[in-house]
Coordinates of C-alpha atoms in Angstrom, one line a residue:
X83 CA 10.5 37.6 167.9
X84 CA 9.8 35.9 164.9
X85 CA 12.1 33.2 163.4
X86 CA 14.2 33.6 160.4
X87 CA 15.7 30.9 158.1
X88 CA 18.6 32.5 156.1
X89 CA 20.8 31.0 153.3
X90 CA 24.7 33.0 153.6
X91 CA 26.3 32.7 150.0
X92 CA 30.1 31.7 151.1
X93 CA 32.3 33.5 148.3
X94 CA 34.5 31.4 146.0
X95 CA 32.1 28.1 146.9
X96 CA 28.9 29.7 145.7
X97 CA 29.8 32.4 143.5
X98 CA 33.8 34.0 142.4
X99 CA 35.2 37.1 143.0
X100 CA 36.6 38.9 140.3
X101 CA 39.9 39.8 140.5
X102 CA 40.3 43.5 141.8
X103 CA 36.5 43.4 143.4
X104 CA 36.7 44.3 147.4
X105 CA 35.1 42.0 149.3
X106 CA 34.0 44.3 152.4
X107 CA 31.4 41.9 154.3
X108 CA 27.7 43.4 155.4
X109 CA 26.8 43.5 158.9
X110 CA 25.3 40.1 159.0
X111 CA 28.0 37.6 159.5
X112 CA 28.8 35.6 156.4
X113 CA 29.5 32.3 159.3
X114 CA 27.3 33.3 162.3
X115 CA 28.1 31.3 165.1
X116 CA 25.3 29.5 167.2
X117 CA 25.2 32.1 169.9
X118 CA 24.5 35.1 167.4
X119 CA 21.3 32.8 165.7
X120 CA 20.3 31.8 168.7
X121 CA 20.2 35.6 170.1
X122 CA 18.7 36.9 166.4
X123 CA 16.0 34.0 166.7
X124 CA 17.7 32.8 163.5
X125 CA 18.9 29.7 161.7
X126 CA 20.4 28.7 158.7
X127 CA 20.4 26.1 155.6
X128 CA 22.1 25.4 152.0
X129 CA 17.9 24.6 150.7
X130 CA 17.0 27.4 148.8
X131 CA 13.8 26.3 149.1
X132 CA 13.4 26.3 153.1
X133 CA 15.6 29.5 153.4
X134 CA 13.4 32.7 154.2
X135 CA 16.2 34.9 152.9
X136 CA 19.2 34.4 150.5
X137 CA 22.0 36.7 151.2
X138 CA 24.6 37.9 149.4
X139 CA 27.5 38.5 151.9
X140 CA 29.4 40.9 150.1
X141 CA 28.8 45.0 149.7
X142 CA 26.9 44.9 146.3
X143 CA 28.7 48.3 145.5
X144 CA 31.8 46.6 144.4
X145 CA 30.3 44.8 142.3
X146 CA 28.4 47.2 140.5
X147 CA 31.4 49.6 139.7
X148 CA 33.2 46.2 138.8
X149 CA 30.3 44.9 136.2
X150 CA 28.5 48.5 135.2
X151 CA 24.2 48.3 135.5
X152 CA 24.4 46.7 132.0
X153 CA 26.3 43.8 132.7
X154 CA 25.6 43.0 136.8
X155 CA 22.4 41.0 135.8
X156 CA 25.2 38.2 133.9
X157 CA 26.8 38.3 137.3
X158 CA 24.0 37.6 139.0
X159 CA 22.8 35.0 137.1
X160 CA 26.1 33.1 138.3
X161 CA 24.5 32.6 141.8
X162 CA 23.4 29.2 142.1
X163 CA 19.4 30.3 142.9
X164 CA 19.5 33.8 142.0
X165 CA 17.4 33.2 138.8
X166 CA 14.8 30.7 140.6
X167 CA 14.6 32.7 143.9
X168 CA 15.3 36.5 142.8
X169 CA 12.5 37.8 145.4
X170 CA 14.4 36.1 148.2
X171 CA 17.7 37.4 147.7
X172 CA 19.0 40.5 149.7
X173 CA 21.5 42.6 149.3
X174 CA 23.3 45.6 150.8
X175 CA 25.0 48.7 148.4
X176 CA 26.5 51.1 150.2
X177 CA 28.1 52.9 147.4
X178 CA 26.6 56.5 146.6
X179 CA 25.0 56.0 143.5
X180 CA 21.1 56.1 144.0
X181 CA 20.4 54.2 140.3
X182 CA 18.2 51.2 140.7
X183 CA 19.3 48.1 139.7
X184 CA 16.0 46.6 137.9
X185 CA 15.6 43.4 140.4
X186 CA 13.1 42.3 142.5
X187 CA 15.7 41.3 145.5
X188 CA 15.4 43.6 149.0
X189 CA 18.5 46.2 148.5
X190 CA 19.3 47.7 152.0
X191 CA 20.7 50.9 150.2
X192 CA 22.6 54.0 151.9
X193 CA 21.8 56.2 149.0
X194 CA 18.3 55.7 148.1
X195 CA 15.9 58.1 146.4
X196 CA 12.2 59.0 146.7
X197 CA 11.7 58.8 142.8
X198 CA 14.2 56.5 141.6
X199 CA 14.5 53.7 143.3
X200 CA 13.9 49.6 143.7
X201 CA 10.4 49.1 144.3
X202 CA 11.9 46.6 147.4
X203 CA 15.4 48.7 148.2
X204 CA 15.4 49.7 152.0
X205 CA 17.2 53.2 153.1
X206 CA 19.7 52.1 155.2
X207 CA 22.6 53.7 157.1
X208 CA 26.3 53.9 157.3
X209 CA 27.7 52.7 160.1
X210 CA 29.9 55.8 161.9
X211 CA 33.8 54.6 161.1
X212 CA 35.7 53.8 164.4
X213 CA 37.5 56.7 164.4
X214 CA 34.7 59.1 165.3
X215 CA 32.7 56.1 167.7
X216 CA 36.3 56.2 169.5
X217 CA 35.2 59.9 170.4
X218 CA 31.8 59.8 170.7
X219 CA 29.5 60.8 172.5
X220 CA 30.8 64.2 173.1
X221 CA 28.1 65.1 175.8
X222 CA 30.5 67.4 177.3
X223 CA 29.0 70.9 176.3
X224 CA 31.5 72.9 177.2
X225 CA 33.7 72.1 174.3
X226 CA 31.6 73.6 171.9
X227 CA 33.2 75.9 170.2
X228 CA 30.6 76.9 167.0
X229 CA 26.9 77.0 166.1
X230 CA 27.9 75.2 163.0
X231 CA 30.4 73.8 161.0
X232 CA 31.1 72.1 157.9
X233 CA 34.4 69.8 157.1
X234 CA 34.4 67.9 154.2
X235 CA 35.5 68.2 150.1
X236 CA 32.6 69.6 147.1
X237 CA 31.2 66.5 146.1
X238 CA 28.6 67.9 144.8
X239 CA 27.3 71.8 143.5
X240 CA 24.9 72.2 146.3
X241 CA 28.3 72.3 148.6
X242 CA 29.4 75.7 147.0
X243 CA 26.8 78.0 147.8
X244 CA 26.1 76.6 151.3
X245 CA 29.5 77.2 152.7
X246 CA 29.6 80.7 151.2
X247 CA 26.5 81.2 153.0
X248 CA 28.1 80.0 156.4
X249 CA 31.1 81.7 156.2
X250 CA 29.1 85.3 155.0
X251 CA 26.1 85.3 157.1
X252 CA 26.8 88.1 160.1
X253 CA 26.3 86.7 163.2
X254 CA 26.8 83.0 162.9
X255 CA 29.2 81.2 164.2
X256 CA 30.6 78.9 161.3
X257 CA 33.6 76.4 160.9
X258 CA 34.0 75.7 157.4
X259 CA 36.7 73.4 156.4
X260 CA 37.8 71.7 153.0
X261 CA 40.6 69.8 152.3
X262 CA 43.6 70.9 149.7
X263 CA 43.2 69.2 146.3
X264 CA 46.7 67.7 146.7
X265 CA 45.5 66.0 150.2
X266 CA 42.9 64.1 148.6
X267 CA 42.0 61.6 145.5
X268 CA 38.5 61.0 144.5
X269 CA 37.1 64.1 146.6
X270 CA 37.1 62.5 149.6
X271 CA 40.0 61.9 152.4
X272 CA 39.2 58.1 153.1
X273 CA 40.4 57.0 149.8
X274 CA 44.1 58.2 151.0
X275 CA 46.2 55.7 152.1
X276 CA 46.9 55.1 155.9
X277 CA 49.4 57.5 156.8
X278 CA 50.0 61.0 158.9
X279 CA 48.0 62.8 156.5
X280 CA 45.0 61.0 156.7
X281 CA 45.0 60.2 160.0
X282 CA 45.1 64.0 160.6
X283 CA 42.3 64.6 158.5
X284 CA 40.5 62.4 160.1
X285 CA 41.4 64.3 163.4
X286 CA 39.7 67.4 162.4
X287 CA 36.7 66.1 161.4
X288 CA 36.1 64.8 164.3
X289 CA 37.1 67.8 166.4
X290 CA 35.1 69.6 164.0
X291 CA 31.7 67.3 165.1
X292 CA 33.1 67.9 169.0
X293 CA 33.5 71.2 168.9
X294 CA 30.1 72.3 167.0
X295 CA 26.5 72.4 167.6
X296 CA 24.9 71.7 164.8
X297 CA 26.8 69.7 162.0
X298 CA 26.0 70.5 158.2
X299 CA 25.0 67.3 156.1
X300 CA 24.7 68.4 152.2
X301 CA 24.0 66.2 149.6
X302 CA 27.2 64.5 148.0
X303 CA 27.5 62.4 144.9
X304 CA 24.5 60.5 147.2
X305 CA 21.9 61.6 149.3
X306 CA 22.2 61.2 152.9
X307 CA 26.0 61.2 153.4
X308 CA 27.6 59.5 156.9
X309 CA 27.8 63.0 158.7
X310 CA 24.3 62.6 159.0
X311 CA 24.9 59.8 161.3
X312 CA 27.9 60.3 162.6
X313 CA 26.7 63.7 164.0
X314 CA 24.3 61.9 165.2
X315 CA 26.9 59.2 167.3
X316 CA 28.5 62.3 168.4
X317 CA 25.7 63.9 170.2
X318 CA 25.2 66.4 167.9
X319 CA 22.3 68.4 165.7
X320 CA 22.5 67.3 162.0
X321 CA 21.5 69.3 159.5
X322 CA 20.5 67.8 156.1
X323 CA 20.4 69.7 152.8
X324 CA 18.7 67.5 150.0
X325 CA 15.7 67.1 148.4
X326 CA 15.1 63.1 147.5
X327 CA 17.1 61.0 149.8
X328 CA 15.5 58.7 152.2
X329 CA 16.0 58.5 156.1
X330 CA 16.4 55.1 157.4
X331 CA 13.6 53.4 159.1
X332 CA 11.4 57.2 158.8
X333 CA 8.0 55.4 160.0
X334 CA 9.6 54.2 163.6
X335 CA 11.9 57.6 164.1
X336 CA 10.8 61.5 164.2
X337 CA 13.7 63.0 162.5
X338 CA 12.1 66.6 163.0
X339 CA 12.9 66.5 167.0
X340 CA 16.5 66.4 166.5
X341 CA 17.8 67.7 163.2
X342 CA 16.9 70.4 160.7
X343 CA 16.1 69.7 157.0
X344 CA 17.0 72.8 154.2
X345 CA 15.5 72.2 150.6
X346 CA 18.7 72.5 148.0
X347 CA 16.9 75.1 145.9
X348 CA 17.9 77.1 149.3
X349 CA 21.8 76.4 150.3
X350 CA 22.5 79.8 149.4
X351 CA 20.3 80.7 152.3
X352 CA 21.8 78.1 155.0
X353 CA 23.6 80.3 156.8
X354 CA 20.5 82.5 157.8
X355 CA 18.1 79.8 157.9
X356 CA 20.5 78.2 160.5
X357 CA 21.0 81.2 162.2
X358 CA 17.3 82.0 162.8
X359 CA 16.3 78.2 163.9
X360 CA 19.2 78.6 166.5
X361 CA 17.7 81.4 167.7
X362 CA 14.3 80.0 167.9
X363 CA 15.6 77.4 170.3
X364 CA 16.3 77.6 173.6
X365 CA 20.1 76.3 175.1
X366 CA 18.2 73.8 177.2
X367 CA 16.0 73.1 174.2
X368 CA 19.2 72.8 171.9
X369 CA 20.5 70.5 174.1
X370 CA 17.9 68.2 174.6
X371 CA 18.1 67.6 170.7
X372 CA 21.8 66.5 171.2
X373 CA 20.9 63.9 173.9
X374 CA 18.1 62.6 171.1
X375 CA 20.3 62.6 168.4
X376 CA 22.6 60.4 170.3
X377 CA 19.7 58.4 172.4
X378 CA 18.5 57.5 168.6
X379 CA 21.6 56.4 167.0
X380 CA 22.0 54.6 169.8
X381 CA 18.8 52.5 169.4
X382 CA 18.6 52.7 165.7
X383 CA 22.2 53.6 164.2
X384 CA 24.9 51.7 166.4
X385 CA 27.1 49.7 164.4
X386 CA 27.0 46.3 166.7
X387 CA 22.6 46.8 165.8
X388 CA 22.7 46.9 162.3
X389 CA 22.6 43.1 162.1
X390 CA 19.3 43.5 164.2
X391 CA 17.8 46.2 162.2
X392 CA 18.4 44.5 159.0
X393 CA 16.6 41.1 160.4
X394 CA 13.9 43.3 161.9
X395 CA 13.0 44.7 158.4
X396 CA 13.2 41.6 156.3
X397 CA 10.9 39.7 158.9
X398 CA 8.6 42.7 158.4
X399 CA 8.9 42.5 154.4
X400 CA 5.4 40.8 153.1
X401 CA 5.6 37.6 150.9
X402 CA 4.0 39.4 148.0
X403 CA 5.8 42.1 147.3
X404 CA 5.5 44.3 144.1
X405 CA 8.3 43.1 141.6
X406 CA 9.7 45.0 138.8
X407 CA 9.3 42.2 135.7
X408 CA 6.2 42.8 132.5
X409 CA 6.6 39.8 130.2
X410 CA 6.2 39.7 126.4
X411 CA 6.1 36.8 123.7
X412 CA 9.9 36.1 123.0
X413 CA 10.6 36.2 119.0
X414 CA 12.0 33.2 118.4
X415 CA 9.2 31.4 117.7
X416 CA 10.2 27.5 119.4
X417 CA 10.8 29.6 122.5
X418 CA 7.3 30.2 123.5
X419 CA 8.3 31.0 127.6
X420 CA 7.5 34.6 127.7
X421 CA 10.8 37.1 127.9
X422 CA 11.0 38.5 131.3
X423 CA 11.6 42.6 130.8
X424 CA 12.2 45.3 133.3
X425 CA 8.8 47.5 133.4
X426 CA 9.9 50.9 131.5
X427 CA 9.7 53.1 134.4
X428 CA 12.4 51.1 136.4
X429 CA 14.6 51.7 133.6
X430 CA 13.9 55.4 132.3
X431 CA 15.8 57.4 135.7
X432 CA 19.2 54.7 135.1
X433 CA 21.8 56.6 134.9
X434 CA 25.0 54.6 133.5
X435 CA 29.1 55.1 134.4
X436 CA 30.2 58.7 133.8
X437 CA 31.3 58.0 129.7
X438 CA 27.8 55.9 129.2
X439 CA 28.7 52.3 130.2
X440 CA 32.1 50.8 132.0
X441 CA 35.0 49.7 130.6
X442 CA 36.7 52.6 129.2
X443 CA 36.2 53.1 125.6
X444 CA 35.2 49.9 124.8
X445 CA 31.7 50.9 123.4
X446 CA 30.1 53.1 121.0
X447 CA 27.8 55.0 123.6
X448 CA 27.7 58.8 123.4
X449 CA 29.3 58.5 119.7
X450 CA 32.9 57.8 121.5
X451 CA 33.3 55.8 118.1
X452 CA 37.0 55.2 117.3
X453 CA 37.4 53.7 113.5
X454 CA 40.8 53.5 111.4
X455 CA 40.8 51.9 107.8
X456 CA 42.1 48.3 107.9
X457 CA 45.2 48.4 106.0
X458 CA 45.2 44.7 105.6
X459 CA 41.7 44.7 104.2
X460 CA 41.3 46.9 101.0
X461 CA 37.9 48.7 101.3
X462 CA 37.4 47.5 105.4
X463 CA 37.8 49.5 108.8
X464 CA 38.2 48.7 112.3
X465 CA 36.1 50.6 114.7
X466 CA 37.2 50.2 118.4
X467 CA 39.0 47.2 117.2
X468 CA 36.5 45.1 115.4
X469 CA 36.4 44.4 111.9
X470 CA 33.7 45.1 109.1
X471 CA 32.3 45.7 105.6
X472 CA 31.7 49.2 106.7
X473 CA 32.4 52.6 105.6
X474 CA 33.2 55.0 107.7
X475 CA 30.3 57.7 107.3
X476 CA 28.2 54.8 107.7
X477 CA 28.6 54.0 111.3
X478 CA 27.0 56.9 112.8
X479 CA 23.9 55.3 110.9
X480 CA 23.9 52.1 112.6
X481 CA 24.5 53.4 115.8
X482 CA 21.3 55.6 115.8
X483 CA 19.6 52.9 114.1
X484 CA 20.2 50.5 117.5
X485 CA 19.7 54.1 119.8
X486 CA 16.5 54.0 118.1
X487 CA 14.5 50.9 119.2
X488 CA 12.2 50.2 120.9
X489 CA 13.2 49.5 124.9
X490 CA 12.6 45.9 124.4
X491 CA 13.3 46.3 120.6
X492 CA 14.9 43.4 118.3
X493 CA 17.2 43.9 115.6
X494 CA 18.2 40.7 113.2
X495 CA 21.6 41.3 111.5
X496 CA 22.3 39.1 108.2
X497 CA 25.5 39.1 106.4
X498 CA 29.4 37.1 106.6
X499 CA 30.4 38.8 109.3
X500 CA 28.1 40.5 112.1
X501 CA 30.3 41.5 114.4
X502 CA 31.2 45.4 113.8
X503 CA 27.4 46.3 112.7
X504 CA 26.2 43.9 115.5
X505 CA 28.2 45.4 117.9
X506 CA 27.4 49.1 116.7
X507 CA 23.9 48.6 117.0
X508 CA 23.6 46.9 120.4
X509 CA 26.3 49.8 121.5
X510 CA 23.4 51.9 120.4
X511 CA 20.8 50.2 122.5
X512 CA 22.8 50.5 125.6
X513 CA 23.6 54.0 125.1
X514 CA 20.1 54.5 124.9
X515 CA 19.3 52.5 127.7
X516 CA 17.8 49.7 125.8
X517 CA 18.6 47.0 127.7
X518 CA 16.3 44.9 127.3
X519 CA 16.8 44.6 123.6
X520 CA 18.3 42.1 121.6
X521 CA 20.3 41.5 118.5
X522 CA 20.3 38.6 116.1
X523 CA 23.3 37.6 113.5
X524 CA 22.8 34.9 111.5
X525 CA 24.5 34.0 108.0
X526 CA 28.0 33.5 108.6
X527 CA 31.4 33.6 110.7
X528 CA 30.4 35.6 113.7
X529 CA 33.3 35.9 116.2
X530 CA 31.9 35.8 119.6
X531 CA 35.1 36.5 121.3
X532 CA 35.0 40.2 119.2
X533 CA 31.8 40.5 120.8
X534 CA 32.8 40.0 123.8
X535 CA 35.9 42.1 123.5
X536 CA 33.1 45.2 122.8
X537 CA 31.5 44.1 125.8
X538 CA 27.9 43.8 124.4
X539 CA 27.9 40.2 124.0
X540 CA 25.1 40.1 126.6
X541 CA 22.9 41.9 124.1
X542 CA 24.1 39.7 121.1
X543 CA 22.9 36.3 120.0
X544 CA 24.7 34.3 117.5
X545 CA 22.3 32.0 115.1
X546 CA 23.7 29.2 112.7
X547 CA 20.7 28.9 110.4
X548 CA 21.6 31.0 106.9
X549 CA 20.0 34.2 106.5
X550 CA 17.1 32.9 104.2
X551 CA 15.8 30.0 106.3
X552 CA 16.3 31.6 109.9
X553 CA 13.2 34.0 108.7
X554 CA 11.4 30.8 109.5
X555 CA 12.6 31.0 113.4
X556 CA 10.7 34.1 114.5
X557 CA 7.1 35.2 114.8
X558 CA 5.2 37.6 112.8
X559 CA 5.7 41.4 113.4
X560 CA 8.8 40.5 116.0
X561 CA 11.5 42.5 114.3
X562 CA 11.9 46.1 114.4
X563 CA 15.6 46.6 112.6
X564 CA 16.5 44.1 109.6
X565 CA 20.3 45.0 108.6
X566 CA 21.9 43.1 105.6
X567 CA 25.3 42.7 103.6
X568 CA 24.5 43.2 99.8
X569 CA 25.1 40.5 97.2
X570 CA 26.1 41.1 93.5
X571 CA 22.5 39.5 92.7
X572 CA 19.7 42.4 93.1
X573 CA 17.3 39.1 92.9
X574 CA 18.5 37.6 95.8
X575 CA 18.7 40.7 97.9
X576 CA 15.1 41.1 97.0
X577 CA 13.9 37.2 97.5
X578 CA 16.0 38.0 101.0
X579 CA 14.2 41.2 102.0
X580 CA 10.7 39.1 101.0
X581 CA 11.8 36.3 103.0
X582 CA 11.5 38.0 106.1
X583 CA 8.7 40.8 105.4
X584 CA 6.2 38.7 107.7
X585 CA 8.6 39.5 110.8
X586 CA 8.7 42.9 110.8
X587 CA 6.7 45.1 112.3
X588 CA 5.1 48.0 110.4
X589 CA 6.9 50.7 111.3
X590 CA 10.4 48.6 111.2
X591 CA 13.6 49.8 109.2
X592 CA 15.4 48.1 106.5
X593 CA 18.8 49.0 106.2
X594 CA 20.9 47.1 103.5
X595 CA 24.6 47.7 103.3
X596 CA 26.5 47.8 99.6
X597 CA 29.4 49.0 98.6
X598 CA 28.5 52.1 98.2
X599 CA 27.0 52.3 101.1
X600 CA 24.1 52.2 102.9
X601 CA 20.5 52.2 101.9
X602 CA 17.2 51.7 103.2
X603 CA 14.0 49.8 101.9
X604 CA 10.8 51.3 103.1
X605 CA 8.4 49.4 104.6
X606 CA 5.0 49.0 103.6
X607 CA 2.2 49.5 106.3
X608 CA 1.2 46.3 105.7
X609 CA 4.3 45.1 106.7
X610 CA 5.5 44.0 102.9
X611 CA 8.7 46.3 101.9
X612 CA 9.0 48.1 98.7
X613 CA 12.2 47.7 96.4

């Protein structure tokens, strides 16, 4: 067996823990003792450099649903050799969401899709929780009770129409189960807390797995959900309804000898499909499959292996691997390292937090804009809290204006204070998923706390120079959004918008705020504007 070096980040001496953030530990031991290297071939070190492997020792899941995809890259940053060794560093999410995360680390992921996806994320599985291992195997035959049974809540719309198919189809023998609304929060029994109702739900589950045949696995808010598996432990045939989610470890194991697999488009069919594949079998046949399901969770699956499996497939992951970085010529022109960017097509299936990005109200994404007029400020308004020189019908404006570059777009604001248009137009960006852009204030007070406060300081950089001179700082045809604060003196406005005509791109947009309101200088193909 080959050797492995590892590096085992040790929380709250590499990195810190937010406050809140679960710290549920992976399968590989975050302080392995000398018997478990020595039986995994392994070793460890604190040099980056001599380390095969970084790990992070943590499930990653927490801390995605703790930063959002827009701000976990700021988090990850934090790790002392994240940003000189990304390719080395390994993770493990076993949260539900399949979104890729835009790195170029090895994700062992639970959820992971065909099309959207990690170029180096792994499908991985969920270990079986102890209360259905303490049952399992349930080779004892004679306790089954039904061809096939369901127990679980609707976690997703594919769940509907397959367990009205069950319970309808003539013939079939079906045990269909969902728990009562008031038993459960979050749709699913194991966020209750310990106590008799829970632990009884967890009871008939696992009767439910004893006492059936075949156990259905639809789709959830993920893909391959843990019934897959734990059928599986229990000895028992699984039956998976989903379209894109990948099986663990697909090239070694031949899924089709022990489970059947029903296209989404057809859950309203399950019930007869089932019923006729049952009846293709055998009871020796049907059987056999059991013993397989079990014989291969046993091998692949079992908790106490995990460890193994996930050494096994990084020693098997090649130096070279495909990363998911393009570079382009930053636009500050001192700063001539190229700006690493995510390639387009590992950002176009991301899919942010239900109301568009974390943090509950706190950005403009999805036009959830709240503004009042500033009573201590004649003429101002707030908009989620932060000050500006805005009026109110104006804000939509900016917003599309930031929704509207390009995915690695830059947007230069110039004025006294940048902070609500800043803010609205990087809001803008991340609603439309342009995260890779990049907003520039220069030209007075900026508050970078207020930034913050939006949470889209990340996409926000504060310059000192004044907003004449700073045109000086970027390269030609960088800049696809100029937004400026009006003077009283038309001459300046126009030596202003002149200043910075060789940075913008041809098909850039002007938009000049006065008070009354906002208006917009075309610009010339040749790059010049037009008064």
């Amino acid at each position: 067996m080959k050797g492995i070096t590892l590096l085992v980040y040790r929380p709250d001496v590499f990195f810190t823990v937010p406050p809140g953030v679960a710290q549920t530990p992976l399968c590989l031991p975050a302080d392995p003792s000398s018997e478990w290297l020595e039986r995994h071939n392994a070793l460890l070190t604190d040099d980056p450099e001599k380390a095969d492997w970084i790990v992070f020792p943590l499930e990653f899941c927490h801390f995605i649903a703790h930063f959002g995809y827009a701000r976990l890259r700021d988090f990850l940053n934090t790790l002392p050799y994240f940003q000189t060794y990304e390719g080395k560093h390994v993770f493990y999410d076993s949260g539900d969401l399949d979104n890729p995360v835009g790195i170029e680390s090895v994700i062992f992921k639970t959820s992971l899709s065909r099309t959207r996806r990690d170029p180096n994320a792994l499908a991985f599985p969920y270990p079986a929780h102890d209360f259905v291992r303490n049952e399992a195997p349930g080779l004892d035959f004679s306790k089954i009770r039904h061809e096939v049974s369901f127990t679980g809540s609707i976690q997703h719309e594919v769940r509907i129409p397959l367990m009205r198919s069950l319970v309808s189809e003539p013939g079939l023998d079906a045990f269909v189960e969902t728990p009562r609304e008031s038993d459960v929060t979050k749709s699913s029994w194991y966020y209750l807390p310990e106590g008799e109702s829970k632990r009884s739900m967890e009871a008939r589950y696992v009767q439910s797995l004893v006492r059936s045949l075949a156990v259905m696995s639809p789709r959830g808010i993920g893909h391959i959900c843990f019934r897959f598996y734990e059928a599986m432990c229990m000895g028992r045939i699984p039956v998976l309804v989903d379209d894109d989610g990948c099986l663990p470890f697909e090239d070694e194991i031949d899924y089709g000898s022990f489970s059947l697999r029903i296209p989404e488009s057809r859950a309203h069919e399950a019930g007869s499909i089932i019923k006729q594949w049952l009846q293709s079998k055998t009871p020796k046949q049907l059987k056999l499959m059991c013993l397989l399901a079990r014989e291969t969770w046993e091998r692949h699956f079992d908790n106490d292996k995990l460890a193994e499996r996930m050494l096994r497939s990084l020693r098997k992951m090649p130096e070279r691997r495909q990363g998911v970085w393009m570079t382009r010529p930053h636009e500050i022109r001192s700063e001539l390292a190229p700006k690493r960017l995510r390639r387009p097509e590992a950002l176009a299936p991301l899919v942010l937090d239900p109301d568009g990005v974390g943090r509950n109200g706190q950005y403009w994404v999805n036009r959830g804009i709240q503004a009042l007029k500033d009573p201590t400020r004649s003429g101002w308004i707030t908009a989620n809290g932060i000050p500006g020189l805005l009026r109110f019908q104006d804000i939509e404006t900016i917003y599309e204006a930031g929704s509207a570059l390009p995915p690695d777009g830059v947007a230069v604001v110039l004025g006294a204070r940048g902070e609500l248009s800043s803010a609205l137009i990087a809001s803008g960006m991340i609603g439309s998923l342009r995260l890779d852009a990049m907003a520039y204030v220069l030209g007075g007070a900026c508050d970078e706390s207020v930034l913050a406060t939006a949470g889209i300081e990340h996409m926000v950089r504060v310059l000192p120079e004044a907003p004449r001179e700073g045109a000086t700082l970027f390269r030609d045809r960088s800049v696809d959004l100029l937004f400026m604060e009006a003077t009283e003196d038309s001459g300046q406005n126009e030596a202003l918008v002149e200043a910075w005509a060789r940075t913008l791109k041809p098909n850039a947009q002007i938009l000049v705020n006065t008070p009354l309101g906002l208006s917009q200088y075309p610009v010339r193909p040749s790059g010049n504007p037009g008064a």
